[in-house]
Amino acid sequence: MSTTSLKLPEDVKQLAVAAAKQQGVTPHAFMVDAIRAAATNAERRAQFVADAVASRKEALESGKGYAADEVHAYMRARAQGMSAKKLRAKAWRA
């Protein structure tokens, strides 16, 4: 394990100490978990954006997509435990 020095403003340090105490962990463990969570969230967000860009490119190239009202109706039915007919992509370009 490597060592890293982290200088924190006093108010941030006290917040971390108080939160760690509430969770029953050391301030060090709390900060390691917080950094891990922030880094993981950043990776997930980057992947989400990359997936969105790829999906947009695919939609533009294919010229096909789903009508929002049909998607909403499908999702509403599924959320209520009802079966719903699988949606099919349709051409959206004129």
Short mmCIF file of C-alpha atoms in Angstrom, two decimals:
data_model
loop_
_atom_site.label_atom_id
_atom_site.label_comp_id
_atom_site.label_asym_id
_atom_site.label_seq_id
_atom_site.Cartn_x
_atom_site.Cartn_y
_atom_site.Cartn_z
CA MET A 1 0.00 0.00 0.00
CA SER A 2 1.35 3.44 -0.86
CA THR A 3 1.24 6.51 1.33
CA THR A 4 -0.26 9.79 0.17
CA SER A 5 -0.37 13.03 2.07
CA LEU A 6 -3.68 14.85 1.89
CA LYS A 7 -4.03 18.37 3.22
CA LEU A 8 -7.61 19.17 4.17
CA PRO A 9 -9.21 22.40 5.30
CA GLU A 10 -10.04 22.09 8.99
CA ASP A 11 -13.80 22.19 8.38
CA VAL A 12 -13.59 19.30 5.89
CA LYS A 13 -11.42 17.30 8.26
CA GLN A 14 -13.95 17.77 11.08
CA LEU A 15 -16.79 16.70 8.79
CA ALA A 16 -14.86 13.54 7.89
CA VAL A 17 -14.04 12.81 11.52
CA ALA A 18 -17.66 13.25 12.58
CA ALA A 19 -18.96 11.10 9.71
CA ALA A 20 -16.39 8.39 10.45
CA LYS A 21 -17.39 8.36 14.09
CA GLN A 22 -21.07 8.00 13.12
CA GLN A 23 -20.20 5.05 10.90
CA GLY A 24 -17.94 3.46 13.47
CA VAL A 25 -14.83 3.59 11.31
CA THR A 26 -11.57 5.47 11.49
CA PRO A 27 -11.26 8.82 9.70
CA HIS A 28 -8.66 7.17 7.44
CA ALA A 29 -11.04 4.35 6.47
CA PHE A 30 -13.81 6.88 5.88
CA MET A 31 -11.61 8.97 3.57
CA VAL A 32 -10.38 5.90 1.66
CA ASP A 33 -14.00 4.79 1.13
CA ALA A 34 -15.03 8.30 0.08
CA ILE A 35 -12.20 8.55 -2.46
CA ARG A 36 -12.99 5.06 -3.77
CA ALA A 37 -16.69 5.96 -4.15
CA ALA A 38 -15.88 9.24 -5.92
CA ALA A 39 -13.46 7.54 -8.32
CA THR A 40 -15.92 4.72 -9.04
CA ASN A 41 -18.71 7.22 -9.68
CA ALA A 42 -16.46 9.18 -12.05
CA GLU A 43 -15.70 5.99 -14.00
CA ARG A 44 -19.38 5.06 -14.16
CA ARG A 45 -20.32 8.54 -15.33
CA ALA A 46 -17.65 8.46 -18.04
CA GLN A 47 -18.95 5.07 -19.24
CA PHE A 48 -22.54 6.38 -19.16
CA VAL A 49 -21.55 9.34 -21.34
CA ALA A 50 -19.59 7.10 -23.73
CA ASP A 51 -22.60 4.78 -24.04
CA ALA A 52 -24.89 7.76 -24.69
CA VAL A 53 -22.59 9.12 -27.40
CA ALA A 54 -22.43 5.69 -29.05
CA SER A 55 -26.22 5.31 -28.87
CA ARG A 56 -26.75 8.75 -30.38
CA LYS A 57 -24.35 7.93 -33.20
CA GLU A 58 -26.16 4.64 -33.85
CA ALA A 59 -29.55 6.38 -33.89
CA LEU A 60 -28.32 9.04 -36.29
CA GLU A 61 -26.74 6.47 -38.60
CA SER A 62 -29.72 4.11 -38.59
CA GLY A 63 -32.41 6.78 -38.65
CA LYS A 64 -34.46 4.62 -36.30
CA GLY A 65 -35.73 5.21 -32.79
CA TYR A 66 -38.61 4.80 -30.37
CA ALA A 67 -41.55 7.15 -29.81
CA ALA A 68 -41.38 8.59 -26.29
CA ASP A 69 -45.09 8.05 -25.59
CA GLU A 70 -44.80 4.37 -26.55
CA VAL A 71 -41.70 3.94 -24.36
CA HIS A 72 -43.47 5.59 -21.42
CA ALA A 73 -46.53 3.37 -21.84
CA TYR A 74 -44.32 0.27 -22.05
CA MET A 75 -42.34 1.21 -18.94
CA ARG A 76 -45.52 2.07 -17.01
CA ALA A 77 -47.05 -1.32 -17.86
CA ARG A 78 -43.88 -3.19 -16.90
CA ALA A 79 -43.56 -1.25 -13.63
CA GLN A 80 -47.12 -2.29 -12.78
CA GLY A 81 -46.25 -5.93 -13.40
CA MET A 82 -48.26 -6.11 -16.60
CA SER A 83 -47.00 -7.67 -19.80
CA ALA A 84 -46.34 -5.31 -22.65
CA LYS A 85 -45.68 -5.80 -26.32
CA LYS A 86 -41.99 -5.40 -27.17
CA LEU A 87 -41.32 -2.12 -28.89
CA ARG A 88 -39.83 -1.92 -32.35
CA ALA A 89 -37.64 0.87 -33.58
CA LYS A 90 -39.21 2.97 -36.33
CA ALA A 91 -37.75 5.29 -38.92
CA TRP A 92 -37.91 8.87 -37.68
CA ARG A 93 -36.43 10.61 -40.68
CA ALA A 94 -38.65 11.97 -43.40
#
